[in-house]
mmCIF file of C-alpha atoms and ligand atoms in Angstrom:
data_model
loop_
_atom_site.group_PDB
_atom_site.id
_atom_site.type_symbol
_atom_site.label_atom_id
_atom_site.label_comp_id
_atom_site.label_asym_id
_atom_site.label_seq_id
_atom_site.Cartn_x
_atom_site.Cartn_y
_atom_site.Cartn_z
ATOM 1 C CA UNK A 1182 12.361 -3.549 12.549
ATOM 2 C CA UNK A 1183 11.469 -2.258 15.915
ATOM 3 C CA UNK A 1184 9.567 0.581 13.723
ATOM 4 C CA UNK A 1185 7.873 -1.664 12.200
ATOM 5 C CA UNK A 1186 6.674 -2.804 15.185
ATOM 6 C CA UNK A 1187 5.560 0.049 17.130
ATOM 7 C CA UNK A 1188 4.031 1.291 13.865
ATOM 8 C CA UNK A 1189 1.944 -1.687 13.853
ATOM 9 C CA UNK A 1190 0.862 -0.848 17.854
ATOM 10 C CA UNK A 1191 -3.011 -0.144 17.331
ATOM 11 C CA UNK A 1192 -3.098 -3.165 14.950
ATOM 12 C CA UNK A 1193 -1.709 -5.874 16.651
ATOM 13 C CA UNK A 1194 -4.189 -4.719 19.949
ATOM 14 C CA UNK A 1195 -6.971 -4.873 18.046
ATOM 15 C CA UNK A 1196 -6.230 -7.912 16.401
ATOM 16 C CA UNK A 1197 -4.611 -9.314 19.431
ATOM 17 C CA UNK A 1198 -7.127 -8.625 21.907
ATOM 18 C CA UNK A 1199 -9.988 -10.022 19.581
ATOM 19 C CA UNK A 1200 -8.201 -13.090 19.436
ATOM 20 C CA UNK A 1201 -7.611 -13.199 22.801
ATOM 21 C CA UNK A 1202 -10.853 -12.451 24.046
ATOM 22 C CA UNK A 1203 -12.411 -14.725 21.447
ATOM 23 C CA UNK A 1204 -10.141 -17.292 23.255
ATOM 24 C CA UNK A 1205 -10.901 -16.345 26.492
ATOM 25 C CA UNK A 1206 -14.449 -17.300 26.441
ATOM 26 C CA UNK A 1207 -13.277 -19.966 24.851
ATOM 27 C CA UNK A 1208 -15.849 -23.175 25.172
ATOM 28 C CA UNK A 1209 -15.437 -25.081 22.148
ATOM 29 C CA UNK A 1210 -14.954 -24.897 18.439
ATOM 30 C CA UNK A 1211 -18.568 -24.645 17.306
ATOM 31 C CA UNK A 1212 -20.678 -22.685 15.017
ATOM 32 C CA UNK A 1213 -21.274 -19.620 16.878
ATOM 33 C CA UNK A 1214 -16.800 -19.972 17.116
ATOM 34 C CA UNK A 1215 -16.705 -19.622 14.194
ATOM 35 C CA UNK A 1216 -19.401 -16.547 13.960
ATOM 36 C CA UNK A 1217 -17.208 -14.763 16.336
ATOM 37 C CA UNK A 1218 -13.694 -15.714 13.899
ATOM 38 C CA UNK A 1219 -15.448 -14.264 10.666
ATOM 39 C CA UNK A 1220 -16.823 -11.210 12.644
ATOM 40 C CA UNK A 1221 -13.200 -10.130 14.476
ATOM 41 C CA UNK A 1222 -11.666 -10.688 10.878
ATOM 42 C CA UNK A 1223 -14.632 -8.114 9.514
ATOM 43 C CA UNK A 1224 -14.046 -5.562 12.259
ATOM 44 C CA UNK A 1225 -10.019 -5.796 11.245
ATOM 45 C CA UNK A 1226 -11.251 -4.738 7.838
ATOM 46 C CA UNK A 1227 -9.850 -8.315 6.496
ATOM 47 C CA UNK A 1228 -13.255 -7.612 4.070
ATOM 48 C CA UNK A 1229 -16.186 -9.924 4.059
ATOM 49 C CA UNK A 1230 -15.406 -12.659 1.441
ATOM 50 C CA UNK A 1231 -11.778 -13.217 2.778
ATOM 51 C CA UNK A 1232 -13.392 -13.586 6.703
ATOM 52 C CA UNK A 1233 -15.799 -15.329 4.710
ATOM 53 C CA UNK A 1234 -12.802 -17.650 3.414
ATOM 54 C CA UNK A 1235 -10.797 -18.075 6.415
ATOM 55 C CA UNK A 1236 -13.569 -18.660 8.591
ATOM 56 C CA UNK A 1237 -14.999 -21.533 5.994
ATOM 57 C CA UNK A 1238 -11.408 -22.965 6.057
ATOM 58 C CA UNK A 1239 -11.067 -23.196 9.036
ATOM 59 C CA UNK A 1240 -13.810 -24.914 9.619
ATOM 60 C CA UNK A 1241 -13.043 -28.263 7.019
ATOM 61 C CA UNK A 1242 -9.453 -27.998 8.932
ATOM 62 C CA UNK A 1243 -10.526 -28.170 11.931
ATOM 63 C CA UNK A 1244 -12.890 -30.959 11.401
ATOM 64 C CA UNK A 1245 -9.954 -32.724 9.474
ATOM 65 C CA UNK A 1246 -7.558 -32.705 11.926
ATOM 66 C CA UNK A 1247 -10.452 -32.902 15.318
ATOM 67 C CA UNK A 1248 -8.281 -30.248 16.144
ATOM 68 C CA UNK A 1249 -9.775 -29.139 19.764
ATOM 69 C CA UNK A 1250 -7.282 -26.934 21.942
ATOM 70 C CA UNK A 1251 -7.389 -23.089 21.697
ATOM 71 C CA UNK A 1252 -3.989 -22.960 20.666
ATOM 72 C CA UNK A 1253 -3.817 -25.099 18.027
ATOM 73 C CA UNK A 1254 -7.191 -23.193 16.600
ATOM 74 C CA UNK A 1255 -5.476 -20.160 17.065
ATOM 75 C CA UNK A 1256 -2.227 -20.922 15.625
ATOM 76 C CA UNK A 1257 -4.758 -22.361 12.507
ATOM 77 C CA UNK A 1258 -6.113 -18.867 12.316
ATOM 78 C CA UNK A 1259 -2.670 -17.165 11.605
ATOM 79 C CA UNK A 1260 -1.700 -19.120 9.399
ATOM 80 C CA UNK A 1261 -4.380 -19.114 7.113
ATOM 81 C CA UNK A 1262 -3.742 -15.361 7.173
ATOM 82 C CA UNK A 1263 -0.140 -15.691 6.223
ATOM 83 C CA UNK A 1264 -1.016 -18.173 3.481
ATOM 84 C CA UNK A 1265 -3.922 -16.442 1.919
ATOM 85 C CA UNK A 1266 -1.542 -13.733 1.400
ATOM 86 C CA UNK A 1267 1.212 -16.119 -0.138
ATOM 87 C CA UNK A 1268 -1.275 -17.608 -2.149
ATOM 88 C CA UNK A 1269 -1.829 -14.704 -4.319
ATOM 89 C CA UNK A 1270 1.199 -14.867 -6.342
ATOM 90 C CA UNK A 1271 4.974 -14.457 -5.857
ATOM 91 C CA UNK A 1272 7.171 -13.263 -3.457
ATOM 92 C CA UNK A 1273 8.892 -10.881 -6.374
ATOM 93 C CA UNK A 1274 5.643 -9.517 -6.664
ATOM 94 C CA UNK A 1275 5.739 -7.719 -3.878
ATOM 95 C CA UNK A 1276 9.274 -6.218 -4.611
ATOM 96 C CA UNK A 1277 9.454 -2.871 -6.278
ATOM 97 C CA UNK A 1278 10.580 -2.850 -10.058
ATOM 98 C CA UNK A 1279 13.754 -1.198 -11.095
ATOM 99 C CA UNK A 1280 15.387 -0.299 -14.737
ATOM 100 C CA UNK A 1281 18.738 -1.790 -15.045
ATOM 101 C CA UNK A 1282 21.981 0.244 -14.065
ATOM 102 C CA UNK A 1283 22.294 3.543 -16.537
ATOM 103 C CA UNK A 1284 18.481 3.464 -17.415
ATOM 104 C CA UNK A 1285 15.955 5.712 -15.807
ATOM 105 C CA UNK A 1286 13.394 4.318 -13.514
ATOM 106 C CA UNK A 1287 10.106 6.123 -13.439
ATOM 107 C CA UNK A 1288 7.870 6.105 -10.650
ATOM 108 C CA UNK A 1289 3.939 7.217 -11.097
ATOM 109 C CA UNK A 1290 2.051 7.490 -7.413
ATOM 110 C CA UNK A 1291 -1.780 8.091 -7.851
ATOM 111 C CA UNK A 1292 -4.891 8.133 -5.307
ATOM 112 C CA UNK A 1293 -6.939 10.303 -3.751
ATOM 113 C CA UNK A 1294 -6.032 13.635 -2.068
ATOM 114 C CA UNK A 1295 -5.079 12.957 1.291
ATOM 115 C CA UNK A 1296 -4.265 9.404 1.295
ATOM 116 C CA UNK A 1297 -0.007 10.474 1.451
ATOM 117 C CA UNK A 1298 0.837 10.825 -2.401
ATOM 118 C CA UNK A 1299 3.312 13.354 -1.367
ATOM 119 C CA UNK A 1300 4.367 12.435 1.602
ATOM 120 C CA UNK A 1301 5.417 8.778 0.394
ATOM 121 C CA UNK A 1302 7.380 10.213 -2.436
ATOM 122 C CA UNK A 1303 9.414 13.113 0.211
ATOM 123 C CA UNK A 1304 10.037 9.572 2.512
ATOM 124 C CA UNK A 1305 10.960 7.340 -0.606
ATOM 125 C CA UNK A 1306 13.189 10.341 -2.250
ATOM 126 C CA UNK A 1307 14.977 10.527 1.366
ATOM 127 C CA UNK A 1308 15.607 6.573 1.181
ATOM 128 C CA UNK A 1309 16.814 6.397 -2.055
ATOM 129 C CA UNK A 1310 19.121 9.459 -2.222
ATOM 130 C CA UNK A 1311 20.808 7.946 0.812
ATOM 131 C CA UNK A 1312 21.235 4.768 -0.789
ATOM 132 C CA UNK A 1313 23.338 6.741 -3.431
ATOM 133 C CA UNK A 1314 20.723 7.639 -6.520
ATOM 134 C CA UNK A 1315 20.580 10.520 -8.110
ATOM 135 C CA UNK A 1316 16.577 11.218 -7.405
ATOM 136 C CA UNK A 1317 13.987 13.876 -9.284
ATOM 137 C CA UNK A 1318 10.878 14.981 -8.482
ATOM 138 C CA UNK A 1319 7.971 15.927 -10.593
ATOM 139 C CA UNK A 1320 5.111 17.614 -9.248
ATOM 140 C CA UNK A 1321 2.775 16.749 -11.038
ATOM 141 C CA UNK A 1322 -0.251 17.781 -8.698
ATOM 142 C CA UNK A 1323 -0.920 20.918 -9.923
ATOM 143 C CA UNK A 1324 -4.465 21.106 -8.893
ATOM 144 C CA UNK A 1325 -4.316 20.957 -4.874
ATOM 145 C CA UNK A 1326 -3.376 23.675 -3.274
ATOM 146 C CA UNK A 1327 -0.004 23.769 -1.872
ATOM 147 C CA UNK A 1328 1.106 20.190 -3.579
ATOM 148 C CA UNK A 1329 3.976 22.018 -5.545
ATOM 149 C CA UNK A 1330 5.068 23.756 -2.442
ATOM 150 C CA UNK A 1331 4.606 20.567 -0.428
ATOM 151 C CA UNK A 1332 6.553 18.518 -2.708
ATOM 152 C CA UNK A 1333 9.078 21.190 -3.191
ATOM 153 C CA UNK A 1334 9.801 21.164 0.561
ATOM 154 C CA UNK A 1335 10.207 17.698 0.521
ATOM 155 C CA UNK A 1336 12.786 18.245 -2.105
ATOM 156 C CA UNK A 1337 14.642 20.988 -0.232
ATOM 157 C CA UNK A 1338 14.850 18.502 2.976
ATOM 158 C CA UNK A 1339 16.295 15.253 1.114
ATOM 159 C CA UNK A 1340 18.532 17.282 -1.094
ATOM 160 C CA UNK A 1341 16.862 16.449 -4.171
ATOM 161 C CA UNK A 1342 15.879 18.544 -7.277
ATOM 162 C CA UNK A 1343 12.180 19.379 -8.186
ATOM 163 C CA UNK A 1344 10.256 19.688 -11.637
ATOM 164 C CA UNK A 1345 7.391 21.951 -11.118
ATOM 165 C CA UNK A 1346 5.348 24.863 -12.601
ATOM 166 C CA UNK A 1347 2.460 26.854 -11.487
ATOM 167 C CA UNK A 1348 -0.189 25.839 -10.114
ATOM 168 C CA UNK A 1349 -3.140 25.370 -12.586
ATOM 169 C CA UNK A 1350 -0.837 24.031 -15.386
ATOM 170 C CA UNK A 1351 -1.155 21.158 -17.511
ATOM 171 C CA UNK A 1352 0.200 18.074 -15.381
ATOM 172 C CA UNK A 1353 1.673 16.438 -18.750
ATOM 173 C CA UNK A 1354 3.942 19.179 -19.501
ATOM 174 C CA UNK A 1355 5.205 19.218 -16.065
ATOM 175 C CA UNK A 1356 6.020 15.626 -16.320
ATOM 176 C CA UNK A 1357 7.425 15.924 -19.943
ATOM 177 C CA UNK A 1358 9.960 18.494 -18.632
ATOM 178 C CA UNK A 1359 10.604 16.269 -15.763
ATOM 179 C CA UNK A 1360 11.339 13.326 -18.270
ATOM 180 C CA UNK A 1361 13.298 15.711 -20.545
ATOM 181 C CA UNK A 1362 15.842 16.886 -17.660
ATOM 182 C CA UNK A 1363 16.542 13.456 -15.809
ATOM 183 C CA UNK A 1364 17.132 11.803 -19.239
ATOM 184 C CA UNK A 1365 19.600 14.762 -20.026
ATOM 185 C CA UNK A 1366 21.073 14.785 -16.752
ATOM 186 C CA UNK A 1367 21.152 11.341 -16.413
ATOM 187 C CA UNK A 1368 18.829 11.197 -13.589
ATOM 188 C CA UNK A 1369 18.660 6.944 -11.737
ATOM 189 C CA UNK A 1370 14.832 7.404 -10.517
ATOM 190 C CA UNK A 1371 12.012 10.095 -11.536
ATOM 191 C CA UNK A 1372 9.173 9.971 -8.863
ATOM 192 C CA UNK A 1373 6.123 11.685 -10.207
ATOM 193 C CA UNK A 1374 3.676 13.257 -7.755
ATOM 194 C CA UNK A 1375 -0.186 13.359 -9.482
ATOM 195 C CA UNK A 1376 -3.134 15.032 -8.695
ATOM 196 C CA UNK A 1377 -5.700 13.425 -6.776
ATOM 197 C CA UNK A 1378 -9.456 15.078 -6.995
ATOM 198 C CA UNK A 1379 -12.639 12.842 -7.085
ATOM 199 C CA UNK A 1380 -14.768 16.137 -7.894
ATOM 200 C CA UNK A 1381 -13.771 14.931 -11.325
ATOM 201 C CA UNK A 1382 -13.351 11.283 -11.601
ATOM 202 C CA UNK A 1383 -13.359 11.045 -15.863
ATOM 203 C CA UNK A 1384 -10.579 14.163 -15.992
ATOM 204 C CA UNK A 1385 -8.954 12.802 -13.377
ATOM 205 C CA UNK A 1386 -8.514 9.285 -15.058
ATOM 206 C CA UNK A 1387 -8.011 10.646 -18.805
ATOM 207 C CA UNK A 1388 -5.425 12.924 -16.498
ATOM 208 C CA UNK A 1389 -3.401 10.477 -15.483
ATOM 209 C CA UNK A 1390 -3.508 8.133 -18.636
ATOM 210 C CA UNK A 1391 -1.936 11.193 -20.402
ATOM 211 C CA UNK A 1392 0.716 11.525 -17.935
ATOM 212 C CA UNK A 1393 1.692 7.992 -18.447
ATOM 213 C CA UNK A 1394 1.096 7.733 -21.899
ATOM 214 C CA UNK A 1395 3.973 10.451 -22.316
ATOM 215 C CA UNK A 1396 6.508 9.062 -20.148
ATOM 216 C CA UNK A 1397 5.828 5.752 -21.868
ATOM 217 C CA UNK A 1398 6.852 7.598 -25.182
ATOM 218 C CA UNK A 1399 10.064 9.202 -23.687
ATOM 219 C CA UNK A 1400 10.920 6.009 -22.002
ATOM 220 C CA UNK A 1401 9.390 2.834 -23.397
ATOM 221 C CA UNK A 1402 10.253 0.553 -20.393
ATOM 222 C CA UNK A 1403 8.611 3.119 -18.158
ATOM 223 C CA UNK A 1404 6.649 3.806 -15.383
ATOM 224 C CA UNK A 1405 8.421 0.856 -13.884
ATOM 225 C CA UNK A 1406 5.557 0.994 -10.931
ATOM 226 C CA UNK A 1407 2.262 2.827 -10.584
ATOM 227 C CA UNK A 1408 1.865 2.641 -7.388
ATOM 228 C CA UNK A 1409 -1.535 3.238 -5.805
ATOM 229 C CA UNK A 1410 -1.744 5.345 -2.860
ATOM 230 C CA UNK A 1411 -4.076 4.432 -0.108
ATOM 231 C CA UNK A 1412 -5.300 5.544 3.049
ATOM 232 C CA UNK A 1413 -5.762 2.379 5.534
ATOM 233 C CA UNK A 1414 -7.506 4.273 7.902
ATOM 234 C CA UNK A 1415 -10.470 4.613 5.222
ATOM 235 C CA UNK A 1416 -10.663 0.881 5.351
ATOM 236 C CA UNK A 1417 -13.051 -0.242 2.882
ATOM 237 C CA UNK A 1418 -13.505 3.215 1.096
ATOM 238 C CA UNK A 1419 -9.883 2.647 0.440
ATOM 239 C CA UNK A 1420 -10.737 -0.823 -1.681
ATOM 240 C CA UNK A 1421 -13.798 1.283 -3.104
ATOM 241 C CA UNK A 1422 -11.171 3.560 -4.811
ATOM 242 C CA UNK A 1423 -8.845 1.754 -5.447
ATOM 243 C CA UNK A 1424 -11.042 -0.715 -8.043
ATOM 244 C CA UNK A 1425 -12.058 2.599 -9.868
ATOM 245 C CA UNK A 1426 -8.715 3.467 -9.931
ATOM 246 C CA UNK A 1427 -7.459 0.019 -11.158
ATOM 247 C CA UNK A 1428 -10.659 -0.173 -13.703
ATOM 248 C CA UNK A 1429 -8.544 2.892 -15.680
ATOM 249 C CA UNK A 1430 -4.710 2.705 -14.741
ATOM 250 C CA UNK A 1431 -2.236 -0.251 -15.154
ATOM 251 C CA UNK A 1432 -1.676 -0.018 -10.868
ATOM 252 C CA UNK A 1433 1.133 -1.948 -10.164
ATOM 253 C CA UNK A 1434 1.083 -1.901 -6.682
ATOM 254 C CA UNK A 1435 -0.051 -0.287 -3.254
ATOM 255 C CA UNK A 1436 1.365 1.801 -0.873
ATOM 256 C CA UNK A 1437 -0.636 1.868 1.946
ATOM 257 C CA UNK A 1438 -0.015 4.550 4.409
ATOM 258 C CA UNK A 1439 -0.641 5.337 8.171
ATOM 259 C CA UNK A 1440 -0.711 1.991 9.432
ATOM 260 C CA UNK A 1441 0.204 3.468 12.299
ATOM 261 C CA UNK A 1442 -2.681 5.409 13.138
ATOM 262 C CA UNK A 1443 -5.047 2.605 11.967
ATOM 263 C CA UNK A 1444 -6.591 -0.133 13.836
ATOM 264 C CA UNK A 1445 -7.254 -2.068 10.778
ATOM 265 C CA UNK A 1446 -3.939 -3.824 9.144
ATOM 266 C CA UNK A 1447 -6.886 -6.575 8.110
ATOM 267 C CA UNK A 1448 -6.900 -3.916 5.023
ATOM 268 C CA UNK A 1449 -3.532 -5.567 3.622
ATOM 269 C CA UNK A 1450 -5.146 -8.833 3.025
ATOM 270 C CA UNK A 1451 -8.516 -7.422 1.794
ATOM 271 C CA UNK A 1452 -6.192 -5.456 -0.966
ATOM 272 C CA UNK A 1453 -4.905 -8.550 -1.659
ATOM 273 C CA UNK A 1454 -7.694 -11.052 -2.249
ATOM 274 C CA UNK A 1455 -10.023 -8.585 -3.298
ATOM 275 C CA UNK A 1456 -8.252 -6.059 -5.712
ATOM 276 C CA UNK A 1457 -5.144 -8.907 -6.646
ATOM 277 C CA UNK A 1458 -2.818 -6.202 -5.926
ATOM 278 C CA UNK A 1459 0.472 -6.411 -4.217
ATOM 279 C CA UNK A 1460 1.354 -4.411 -1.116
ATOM 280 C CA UNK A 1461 4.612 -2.695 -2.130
ATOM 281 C CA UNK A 1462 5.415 -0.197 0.624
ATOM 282 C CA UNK A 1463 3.577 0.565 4.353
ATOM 283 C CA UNK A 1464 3.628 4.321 5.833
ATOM 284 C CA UNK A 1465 4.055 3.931 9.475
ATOM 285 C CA UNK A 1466 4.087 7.607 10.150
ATOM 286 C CA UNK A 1467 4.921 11.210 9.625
ATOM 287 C CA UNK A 1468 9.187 10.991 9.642
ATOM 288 C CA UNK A 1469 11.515 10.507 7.144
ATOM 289 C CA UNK A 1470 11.861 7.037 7.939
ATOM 290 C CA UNK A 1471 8.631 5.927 8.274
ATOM 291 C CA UNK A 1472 7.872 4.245 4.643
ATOM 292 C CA UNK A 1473 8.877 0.853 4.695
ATOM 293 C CA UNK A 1474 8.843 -2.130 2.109
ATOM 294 C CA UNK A 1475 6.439 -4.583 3.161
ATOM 295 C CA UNK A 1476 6.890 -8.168 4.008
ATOM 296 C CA UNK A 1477 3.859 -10.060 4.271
ATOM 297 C CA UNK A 1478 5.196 -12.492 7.056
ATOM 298 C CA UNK A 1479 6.724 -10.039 9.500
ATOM 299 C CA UNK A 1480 2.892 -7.693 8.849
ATOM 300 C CA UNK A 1481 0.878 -10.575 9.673
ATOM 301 C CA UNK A 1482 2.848 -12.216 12.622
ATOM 302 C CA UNK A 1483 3.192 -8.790 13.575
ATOM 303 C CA UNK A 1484 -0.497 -7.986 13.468
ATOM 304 C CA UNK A 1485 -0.547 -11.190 16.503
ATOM 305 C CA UNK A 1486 2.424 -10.780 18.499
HETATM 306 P P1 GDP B 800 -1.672 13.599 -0.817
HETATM 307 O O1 GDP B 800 -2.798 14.558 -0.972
HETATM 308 O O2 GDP B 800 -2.056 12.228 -1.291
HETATM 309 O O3 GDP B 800 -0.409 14.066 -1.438
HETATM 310 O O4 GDP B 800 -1.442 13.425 0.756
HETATM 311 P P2 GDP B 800 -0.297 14.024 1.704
HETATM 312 O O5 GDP B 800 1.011 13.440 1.356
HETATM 313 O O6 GDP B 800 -0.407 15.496 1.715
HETATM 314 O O7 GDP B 800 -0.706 13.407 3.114
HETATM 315 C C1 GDP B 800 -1.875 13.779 3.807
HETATM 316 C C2 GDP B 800 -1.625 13.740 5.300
HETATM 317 O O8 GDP B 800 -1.363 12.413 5.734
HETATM 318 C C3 GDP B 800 -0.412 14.550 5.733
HETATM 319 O O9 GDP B 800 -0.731 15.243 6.917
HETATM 320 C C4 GDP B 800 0.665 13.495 6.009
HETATM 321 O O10 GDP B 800 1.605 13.910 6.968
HETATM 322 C C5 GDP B 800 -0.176 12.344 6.509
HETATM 323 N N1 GDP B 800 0.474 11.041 6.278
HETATM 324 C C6 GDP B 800 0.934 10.511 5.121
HETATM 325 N N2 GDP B 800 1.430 9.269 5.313
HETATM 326 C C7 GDP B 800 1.292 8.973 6.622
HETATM 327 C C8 GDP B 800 1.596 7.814 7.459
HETATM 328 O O11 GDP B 800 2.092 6.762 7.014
HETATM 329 N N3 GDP B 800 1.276 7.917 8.776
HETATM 330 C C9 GDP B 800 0.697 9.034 9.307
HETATM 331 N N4 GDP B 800 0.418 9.029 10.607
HETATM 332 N N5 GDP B 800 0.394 10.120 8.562
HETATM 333 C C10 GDP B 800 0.691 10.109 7.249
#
């Protein structure tokens, strides 16, 4: 919890001191109030139509209610954060997916290069192999240099086995084997590392339908998750990929990593009311420990603490 906190430092001053000094010059609740709401919720990377949204909603609320302390418009404005996020769908939703006991789980992680692909499955690995599964690795980037050692590094510091061949080779075959061995070796979770080039955007898709499309035939209930890797500190790039990405993959969910370093946690909410995805997991920086599942109420109270 307390990393979860300090991970979210640069967010919550940013946020907070917006709000803050948006209060502080506080007159009353009129239009050009409001201007300065939708515009802090921009600059937090909330994206336009949900600052848009909030801004709008507050407005009719606060009209409603003649609501006229700070406070009170304040407290309005979390709130309608927190809710716009609940709105979206179900808790569950944001909970990872598991096979039952004694089946394989299979977890695909796509995006960019550079956005953590790698680094998010060495963190998960760590977490899961301590909670007692038997975890493999497939890396399945073969086209960035140094992936397969990367990965295989991870794999040497959380104890946990590593599917790979050389660099250049044909992603699918590297997952196939990967399937293969942790069916035979009765294997709880398979995290598959893929590559992440934009050079080629139609490969890359085709790419990656092919690597699901096998483990799908290996093991019918599976991927369990594809979870979408992005960078928050690309803020709205980030959405920009991630809606070609989710144009050509079934993405289950986001990971959305170095929260940390980023002054814009608005990005969680503009993931989900723009793209309709679920944040799954949050990367809160470089250590073992630093991927966490996310919880929509402690992020956004966070973000205003
Ligand atoms: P990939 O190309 O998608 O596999 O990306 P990598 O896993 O190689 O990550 C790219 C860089 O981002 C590396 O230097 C990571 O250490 C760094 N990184 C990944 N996740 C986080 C995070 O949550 N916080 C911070 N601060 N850095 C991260």
């Amino acid at each position: 919890t307390k990393k979860y906190d300090d991970g979210l430092e640069k967010s919550r001053l940013t946020f907070g001191q917006r709000l803050n000094a948006l209060f502080a010059n506080f007159r009353s609740v009129d239009e050009a109030f409001f201007d300065d709401v939708e515009e802090m919720l921009i600059e937090a990377d909330v994206g336009y139509e949900t600052a848009m949204k909030i801004a709008d909603e507050l407005r009719d609320e606060v009209k409603l209610r003649n609501v006229k302390k700070p406070e009170a418009v304040s407290q309005a404005i979390v709130e309608k954060l927190v809710d716009l996020y609940g709105q979206e769908g179900q808790a569950e939703d944001n909970q990872l997916h598991f096979a039952p006991q004694g089946e394989l789980t299979v977890f695909l992680f796509v995006g960019v290069n550079g956005a953590g692909k790698t680094t998010s499955i060495g963190k998960f690995a760590h977490q899961l192999e301590k909670a007692g599964k038997k975890v493999l690795l497939a890396a399945g980037d073969t086209f960035r240099a140094g992936a397969i050692e990367q990965l295989q590094e991870w794999g040497r510091r959380d104890n946990v086995p590593v599917v790979a061949s050389a660099a250049g080779s044909d992603p699918a075959s590297v997952v196939y084997d990967a399937v293969k061995r942790a069916k035979e070796e009765q294997f709880d979770i398979l995290l598959v590392d893929t590559a992440g080039r934009l050079q080629n955007n139609v490969n890359l898709m085709k790419e990656l339908e092919k690597v699901k499309r096998i483990i799908t035939r290996e093991v019918p209930a599976a991927p369990q998750e594809v979870l979408l890797v992005l960078d928050a500190t690309t803020g709205q790039n980030a959405l920009v990929q991630a809606k070609q990405f989710k144009q050509t993959t079934d993405v289950t969910g986001i990971v959305l990593t170095k929260l940390d370093g980023s002054a814009k946690g608005g990005i969680v909410l503009a993931v989900r009311t723009e793209l309709h995805l679920p944040v799954k997991m949050v990367g809160l920086g470089e250590q073992m420990n630093d991927l966490q599942l996310f919880d929509p109420n402690r992020f956004v109270y966070g973000l205003f603490k």
